[in-house]
């Protein structure tokens, strides 16, 4: 996949009632705060810092629509599970994510990001259940692959599968935004399910 142009086209905040009525297909990215979601999206878009990367978790509090090549949207969902956010803010982010999953007409695939170094937590499991409850089976991206040894990969991927109780057909892609390992596999899923509608 060759990324020719990227444009942050729409930003939806907590008080925005209506989602944009896009005509292009969408690929959504969900993940816990500080899981490396912005870095992953930047790698996919072949941009160094287009999606905001912050040292402070919980900064993504909006739904951001990136128009890629005038062919599809990457939809960056609010990071969840930031412990220092107050309960109302956490609930607000949850409502935004749930509303998007339930109401977006152009959503074709959901990528769920988890940190490969740690077993999935309660928030990750809840996000997985939200995704499946809305009729989608996510592709799991296990981020920060460069932080572990190669000999640990198989065991860590097995831990992700066990922690989310994943059926065998749901893929787990070990990914590093530093080395770009796993990027080609992500592109393949986008091309198949977003650009070619599963064909």
PDB file of C-alpha atoms in Angstrom:
ATOM      1  CA  UNK A   1       0.000   0.000   0.000  1.00  0.00           C
ATOM      2  CA  UNK A   2       1.360   3.394  -1.027  1.00  0.00           C
ATOM      3  CA  UNK A   3       0.206   6.322   1.091  1.00  0.00           C
ATOM      4  CA  UNK A   4       0.060   9.382  -1.143  1.00  0.00           C
ATOM      5  CA  UNK A   5      -1.927  11.811   0.992  1.00  0.00           C
ATOM      6  CA  UNK A   6      -3.400  12.051   4.469  1.00  0.00           C
ATOM      7  CA  UNK A   7      -5.779  14.653   5.792  1.00  0.00           C
ATOM      8  CA  UNK A   8      -7.256  15.014   9.273  1.00  0.00           C
ATOM      9  CA  UNK A   9     -10.734  15.691   7.988  1.00  0.00           C
ATOM     10  CA  UNK A  10     -13.113  15.451  10.947  1.00  0.00           C
ATOM     11  CA  UNK A  11     -12.774  15.632  14.730  1.00  0.00           C
ATOM     12  CA  UNK A  12     -15.762  14.521  16.807  1.00  0.00           C
ATOM     13  CA  UNK A  13     -15.860  15.612  20.448  1.00  0.00           C
ATOM     14  CA  UNK A  14     -17.832  14.388  23.459  1.00  0.00           C
ATOM     15  CA  UNK A  15     -20.598  16.928  22.918  1.00  0.00           C
ATOM     16  CA  UNK A  16     -21.024  16.220  19.197  1.00  0.00           C
ATOM     17  CA  UNK A  17     -24.266  14.351  18.699  1.00  0.00           C
ATOM     18  CA  UNK A  18     -23.866  13.244  15.096  1.00  0.00           C
ATOM     19  CA  UNK A  19     -21.086  11.273  13.501  1.00  0.00           C
ATOM     20  CA  UNK A  20     -20.067  12.313   9.981  1.00  0.00           C
ATOM     21  CA  UNK A  21     -21.977  10.581   7.213  1.00  0.00           C
ATOM     22  CA  UNK A  22     -18.944   9.429   5.285  1.00  0.00           C
ATOM     23  CA  UNK A  23     -19.188   7.626   1.983  1.00  0.00           C
ATOM     24  CA  UNK A  24     -15.717   6.071   2.150  1.00  0.00           C
ATOM     25  CA  UNK A  25     -15.063   2.881   4.162  1.00  0.00           C
ATOM     26  CA  UNK A  26     -13.511   3.139   7.612  1.00  0.00           C
ATOM     27  CA  UNK A  27     -10.886   1.233   9.600  1.00  0.00           C
ATOM     28  CA  UNK A  28     -11.098   1.980  13.328  1.00  0.00           C
ATOM     29  CA  UNK A  29      -8.295   1.756  15.872  1.00  0.00           C
ATOM     30  CA  UNK A  30      -9.043   1.244  19.566  1.00  0.00           C
ATOM     31  CA  UNK A  31      -6.632   0.805  22.437  1.00  0.00           C
ATOM     32  CA  UNK A  32      -5.780   1.613  25.994  1.00  0.00           C
ATOM     33  CA  UNK A  33      -4.078   4.911  26.739  1.00  0.00           C
ATOM     34  CA  UNK A  34      -0.315   4.695  26.229  1.00  0.00           C
ATOM     35  CA  UNK A  35      -0.560   1.471  24.181  1.00  0.00           C
ATOM     36  CA  UNK A  36       1.144   3.176  21.232  1.00  0.00           C
ATOM     37  CA  UNK A  37      -1.978   3.767  19.128  1.00  0.00           C
ATOM     38  CA  UNK A  38      -0.871   7.123  17.718  1.00  0.00           C
ATOM     39  CA  UNK A  39       2.555   5.704  16.853  1.00  0.00           C
ATOM     40  CA  UNK A  40       0.898   2.758  15.103  1.00  0.00           C
ATOM     41  CA  UNK A  41      -1.412   5.035  13.106  1.00  0.00           C
ATOM     42  CA  UNK A  42       1.511   7.277  12.141  1.00  0.00           C
ATOM     43  CA  UNK A  43       3.405   4.219  10.893  1.00  0.00           C
ATOM     44  CA  UNK A  44       0.418   3.094   8.826  1.00  0.00           C
ATOM     45  CA  UNK A  45      -0.008   6.574   7.339  1.00  0.00           C
ATOM     46  CA  UNK A  46       3.755   6.814   6.757  1.00  0.00           C
ATOM     47  CA  UNK A  47       3.892  10.038   8.740  1.00  0.00           C
ATOM     48  CA  UNK A  48       6.209  10.754  11.652  1.00  0.00           C
ATOM     49  CA  UNK A  49       3.878  12.741  13.851  1.00  0.00           C
ATOM     50  CA  UNK A  50       0.552  13.349  12.118  1.00  0.00           C
ATOM     51  CA  UNK A  51      -1.468  11.541  14.768  1.00  0.00           C
ATOM     52  CA  UNK A  52      -0.559  13.224  18.028  1.00  0.00           C
ATOM     53  CA  UNK A  53       1.847  11.212  20.166  1.00  0.00           C
ATOM     54  CA  UNK A  54       1.893  12.277  23.801  1.00  0.00           C
ATOM     55  CA  UNK A  55       3.934  11.307  26.823  1.00  0.00           C
ATOM     56  CA  UNK A  56       0.766  11.872  28.825  1.00  0.00           C
ATOM     57  CA  UNK A  57      -1.765   9.041  28.481  1.00  0.00           C
ATOM     58  CA  UNK A  58      -5.399   9.891  27.939  1.00  0.00           C
ATOM     59  CA  UNK A  59      -4.784  12.808  25.587  1.00  0.00           C
ATOM     60  CA  UNK A  60      -6.900  11.426  22.739  1.00  0.00           C
ATOM     61  CA  UNK A  61     -10.367  12.493  23.862  1.00  0.00           C
ATOM     62  CA  UNK A  62     -11.913  12.831  20.430  1.00  0.00           C
ATOM     63  CA  UNK A  63     -12.714  10.599  17.466  1.00  0.00           C
ATOM     64  CA  UNK A  64     -10.329  11.624  14.692  1.00  0.00           C
ATOM     65  CA  UNK A  65     -11.049  10.796  11.046  1.00  0.00           C
ATOM     66  CA  UNK A  66      -8.001  10.682   8.765  1.00  0.00           C
ATOM     67  CA  UNK A  67      -8.775  10.626   5.058  1.00  0.00           C
ATOM     68  CA  UNK A  68      -6.152   8.424   3.391  1.00  0.00           C
ATOM     69  CA  UNK A  69      -5.641   8.691  -0.378  1.00  0.00           C
ATOM     70  CA  UNK A  70      -9.295   9.752  -0.748  1.00  0.00           C
ATOM     71  CA  UNK A  71      -9.914   5.999  -0.567  1.00  0.00           C
ATOM     72  CA  UNK A  72     -10.703   5.265   3.103  1.00  0.00           C
ATOM     73  CA  UNK A  73     -10.648   6.656   6.618  1.00  0.00           C
ATOM     74  CA  UNK A  74      -8.478   5.697   9.543  1.00  0.00           C
ATOM     75  CA  UNK A  75     -10.605   6.410  12.604  1.00  0.00           C
ATOM     76  CA  UNK A  76      -8.653   7.011  15.804  1.00  0.00           C
ATOM     77  CA  UNK A  77     -10.906   6.284  18.790  1.00  0.00           C
ATOM     78  CA  UNK A  78     -10.322   7.780  22.268  1.00  0.00           C
ATOM     79  CA  UNK A  79      -7.773   5.933  24.382  1.00  0.00           C
ATOM     80  CA  UNK A  80      -9.428   4.178  27.301  1.00  0.00           C
ATOM     81  CA  UNK A  81      -8.403   3.022  30.747  1.00  0.00           C
ATOM     82  CA  UNK A  82      -6.367   6.041  31.852  1.00  0.00           C
ATOM     83  CA  UNK A  83      -6.384   5.653  35.623  1.00  0.00           C
ATOM     84  CA  UNK A  84      -5.933   9.350  36.420  1.00  0.00           C
ATOM     85  CA  UNK A  85      -8.948  10.422  34.380  1.00  0.00           C
ATOM     86  CA  UNK A  86     -11.996  11.053  36.519  1.00  0.00           C
ATOM     87  CA  UNK A  87     -14.890   8.636  36.306  1.00  0.00           C
ATOM     88  CA  UNK A  88     -17.057  11.011  34.302  1.00  0.00           C
ATOM     89  CA  UNK A  89     -14.324  11.461  31.680  1.00  0.00           C
ATOM     90  CA  UNK A  90     -13.824   7.696  31.465  1.00  0.00           C
ATOM     91  CA  UNK A  91     -17.558   7.161  31.056  1.00  0.00           C
ATOM     92  CA  UNK A  92     -17.661   9.872  28.390  1.00  0.00           C
ATOM     93  CA  UNK A  93     -14.923   8.228  26.339  1.00  0.00           C
ATOM     94  CA  UNK A  94     -16.701   4.894  26.706  1.00  0.00           C
ATOM     95  CA  UNK A  95     -19.966   6.354  25.425  1.00  0.00           C
ATOM     96  CA  UNK A  96     -18.183   7.891  22.436  1.00  0.00           C
ATOM     97  CA  UNK A  97     -16.554   4.608  21.469  1.00  0.00           C
ATOM     98  CA  UNK A  98     -19.761   2.632  21.957  1.00  0.00           C
ATOM     99  CA  UNK A  99     -21.764   5.144  19.893  1.00  0.00           C
ATOM    100  CA  UNK A 100     -19.248   4.996  17.067  1.00  0.00           C
ATOM    101  CA  UNK A 101     -19.199   1.186  16.973  1.00  0.00           C
ATOM    102  CA  UNK A 102     -22.993   1.020  16.991  1.00  0.00           C
ATOM    103  CA  UNK A 103     -23.754   3.796  14.515  1.00  0.00           C
ATOM    104  CA  UNK A 104     -20.984   4.100  11.948  1.00  0.00           C
ATOM    105  CA  UNK A 105     -22.341   2.893   8.617  1.00  0.00           C
ATOM    106  CA  UNK A 106     -18.982   2.705   6.886  1.00  0.00           C
ATOM    107  CA  UNK A 107     -16.982   0.778   9.487  1.00  0.00           C
ATOM    108  CA  UNK A 108     -15.381  -2.256   7.854  1.00  0.00           C
ATOM    109  CA  UNK A 109     -12.751  -3.424  10.335  1.00  0.00           C
ATOM    110  CA  UNK A 110     -11.674  -2.716  13.912  1.00  0.00           C
ATOM    111  CA  UNK A 111      -8.095  -3.038  15.104  1.00  0.00           C
ATOM    112  CA  UNK A 112      -7.742  -3.551  18.851  1.00  0.00           C
ATOM    113  CA  UNK A 113      -4.314  -2.597  20.196  1.00  0.00           C
ATOM    114  CA  UNK A 114      -2.845  -4.218  23.297  1.00  0.00           C
ATOM    115  CA  UNK A 115       0.650  -4.036  24.790  1.00  0.00           C
ATOM    116  CA  UNK A 116       2.457  -7.291  24.003  1.00  0.00           C
ATOM    117  CA  UNK A 117       4.499  -7.006  27.200  1.00  0.00           C
ATOM    118  CA  UNK A 118       1.490  -7.410  29.499  1.00  0.00           C
ATOM    119  CA  UNK A 119      -1.533  -9.675  29.715  1.00  0.00           C
ATOM    120  CA  UNK A 120      -4.735  -7.852  28.666  1.00  0.00           C
ATOM    121  CA  UNK A 121      -6.525  -6.057  31.515  1.00  0.00           C
ATOM    122  CA  UNK A 122     -10.190  -5.576  32.345  1.00  0.00           C
ATOM    123  CA  UNK A 123     -10.455  -2.536  30.075  1.00  0.00           C
ATOM    124  CA  UNK A 124      -9.016  -4.487  27.143  1.00  0.00           C
ATOM    125  CA  UNK A 125     -11.480  -7.302  27.702  1.00  0.00           C
ATOM    126  CA  UNK A 126     -14.367  -4.849  27.945  1.00  0.00           C
ATOM    127  CA  UNK A 127     -13.286  -3.190  24.691  1.00  0.00           C
ATOM    128  CA  UNK A 128     -13.093  -6.564  22.980  1.00  0.00           C
ATOM    129  CA  UNK A 129     -16.601  -7.394  24.213  1.00  0.00           C
ATOM    130  CA  UNK A 130     -17.921  -4.022  22.966  1.00  0.00           C
ATOM    131  CA  UNK A 131     -16.454  -4.667  19.542  1.00  0.00           C
ATOM    132  CA  UNK A 132     -17.873  -8.164  19.229  1.00  0.00           C
ATOM    133  CA  UNK A 133     -21.254  -7.093  20.649  1.00  0.00           C
ATOM    134  CA  UNK A 134     -21.524  -4.675  17.730  1.00  0.00           C
ATOM    135  CA  UNK A 135     -20.941  -7.435  15.206  1.00  0.00           C
ATOM    136  CA  UNK A 136     -17.233  -7.042  14.517  1.00  0.00           C
ATOM    137  CA  UNK A 137     -14.380  -9.467  15.096  1.00  0.00           C
ATOM    138  CA  UNK A 138     -11.301  -7.337  15.646  1.00  0.00           C
ATOM    139  CA  UNK A 139      -7.805  -7.828  14.389  1.00  0.00           C
ATOM    140  CA  UNK A 140      -5.596  -7.590  17.468  1.00  0.00           C
ATOM    141  CA  UNK A 141      -2.356  -5.629  17.153  1.00  0.00           C
ATOM    142  CA  UNK A 142       0.145  -6.488  19.893  1.00  0.00           C
ATOM    143  CA  UNK A 143       2.238  -3.312  20.108  1.00  0.00           C
ATOM    144  CA  UNK A 144       5.728  -2.529  21.406  1.00  0.00           C
ATOM    145  CA  UNK A 145       7.229  -5.684  19.937  1.00  0.00           C
ATOM    146  CA  UNK A 146      10.680  -4.087  20.003  1.00  0.00           C
ATOM    147  CA  UNK A 147      10.512  -4.000  23.820  1.00  0.00           C
ATOM    148  CA  UNK A 148      10.699  -7.792  24.196  1.00  0.00           C
ATOM    149  CA  UNK A 149      13.139 -10.493  23.100  1.00  0.00           C
ATOM    150  CA  UNK A 150      12.408 -12.516  19.991  1.00  0.00           C
ATOM    151  CA  UNK A 151      12.332 -15.664  22.118  1.00  0.00           C
ATOM    152  CA  UNK A 152       9.438 -14.209  24.126  1.00  0.00           C
ATOM    153  CA  UNK A 153       7.108 -13.457  21.218  1.00  0.00           C
ATOM    154  CA  UNK A 154       5.246 -16.768  21.030  1.00  0.00           C
ATOM    155  CA  UNK A 155       4.579 -16.861  24.768  1.00  0.00           C
ATOM    156  CA  UNK A 156       3.455 -13.227  24.851  1.00  0.00           C
ATOM    157  CA  UNK A 157       1.095 -13.707  21.899  1.00  0.00           C
ATOM    158  CA  UNK A 158      -0.335 -16.753  23.649  1.00  0.00           C
ATOM    159  CA  UNK A 159      -0.855 -14.567  26.738  1.00  0.00           C
ATOM    160  CA  UNK A 160      -2.785 -12.029  24.660  1.00  0.00           C
ATOM    161  CA  UNK A 161      -4.977 -14.773  23.222  1.00  0.00           C
ATOM    162  CA  UNK A 162      -5.622 -16.266  26.637  1.00  0.00           C
ATOM    163  CA  UNK A 163      -6.286 -12.904  28.269  1.00  0.00           C
ATOM    164  CA  UNK A 164      -8.910 -11.929  25.693  1.00  0.00           C
ATOM    165  CA  UNK A 165     -10.249 -15.497  25.242  1.00  0.00           C
ATOM    166  CA  UNK A 166      -9.725 -15.123  21.512  1.00  0.00           C
ATOM    167  CA  UNK A 167     -11.102 -17.732  19.135  1.00  0.00           C
ATOM    168  CA  UNK A 168      -8.539 -19.215  16.769  1.00  0.00           C
ATOM    169  CA  UNK A 169      -9.804 -17.270  13.757  1.00  0.00           C
ATOM    170  CA  UNK A 170      -9.015 -13.864  15.262  1.00  0.00           C
ATOM    171  CA  UNK A 171      -5.493 -12.854  14.238  1.00  0.00           C
ATOM    172  CA  UNK A 172      -2.901 -11.319  16.533  1.00  0.00           C
ATOM    173  CA  UNK A 173      -0.251  -9.225  14.783  1.00  0.00           C
ATOM    174  CA  UNK A 174       2.948  -8.550  16.766  1.00  0.00           C
ATOM    175  CA  UNK A 175       3.863  -4.981  15.821  1.00  0.00           C
ATOM    176  CA  UNK A 176       6.594  -2.418  16.390  1.00  0.00           C
ATOM    177  CA  UNK A 177       6.265   1.220  15.357  1.00  0.00           C
ATOM    178  CA  UNK A 178      10.064   1.419  15.647  1.00  0.00           C
ATOM    179  CA  UNK A 179      11.063  -1.457  13.345  1.00  0.00           C
ATOM    180  CA  UNK A 180       7.751  -1.503  11.391  1.00  0.00           C
ATOM    181  CA  UNK A 181       7.515  -5.272  11.878  1.00  0.00           C
ATOM    182  CA  UNK A 182       3.887  -6.270  11.390  1.00  0.00           C
ATOM    183  CA  UNK A 183       3.064  -3.256   9.207  1.00  0.00           C
ATOM    184  CA  UNK A 184       2.688  -5.291   6.021  1.00  0.00           C
ATOM    185  CA  UNK A 185       0.175  -7.578   7.746  1.00  0.00           C
ATOM    186  CA  UNK A 186      -1.892  -4.570   8.855  1.00  0.00           C
ATOM    187  CA  UNK A 187      -1.858  -3.244   5.280  1.00  0.00           C
ATOM    188  CA  UNK A 188      -3.064  -6.624   4.029  1.00  0.00           C
ATOM    189  CA  UNK A 189      -6.109  -6.525   6.311  1.00  0.00           C
ATOM    190  CA  UNK A 190      -6.903  -2.950   5.283  1.00  0.00           C
ATOM    191  CA  UNK A 191      -6.625  -3.830   1.619  1.00  0.00           C
ATOM    192  CA  UNK A 192      -8.785  -6.939   1.965  1.00  0.00           C
ATOM    193  CA  UNK A 193     -11.548  -5.741   4.272  1.00  0.00           C
ATOM    194  CA  UNK A 194     -11.597  -1.984   3.673  1.00  0.00           C
ATOM    195  CA  UNK A 195     -10.502  -1.386   0.107  1.00  0.00           C
ATOM    196  CA  UNK A 196     -11.743  -4.673  -1.360  1.00  0.00           C
ATOM    197  CA  UNK A 197     -14.670  -5.233   1.047  1.00  0.00           C
ATOM    198  CA  UNK A 198     -13.534  -8.675   2.186  1.00  0.00           C
ATOM    199  CA  UNK A 199     -12.869 -10.096  -1.247  1.00  0.00           C
TER     200      UNK A 199
END
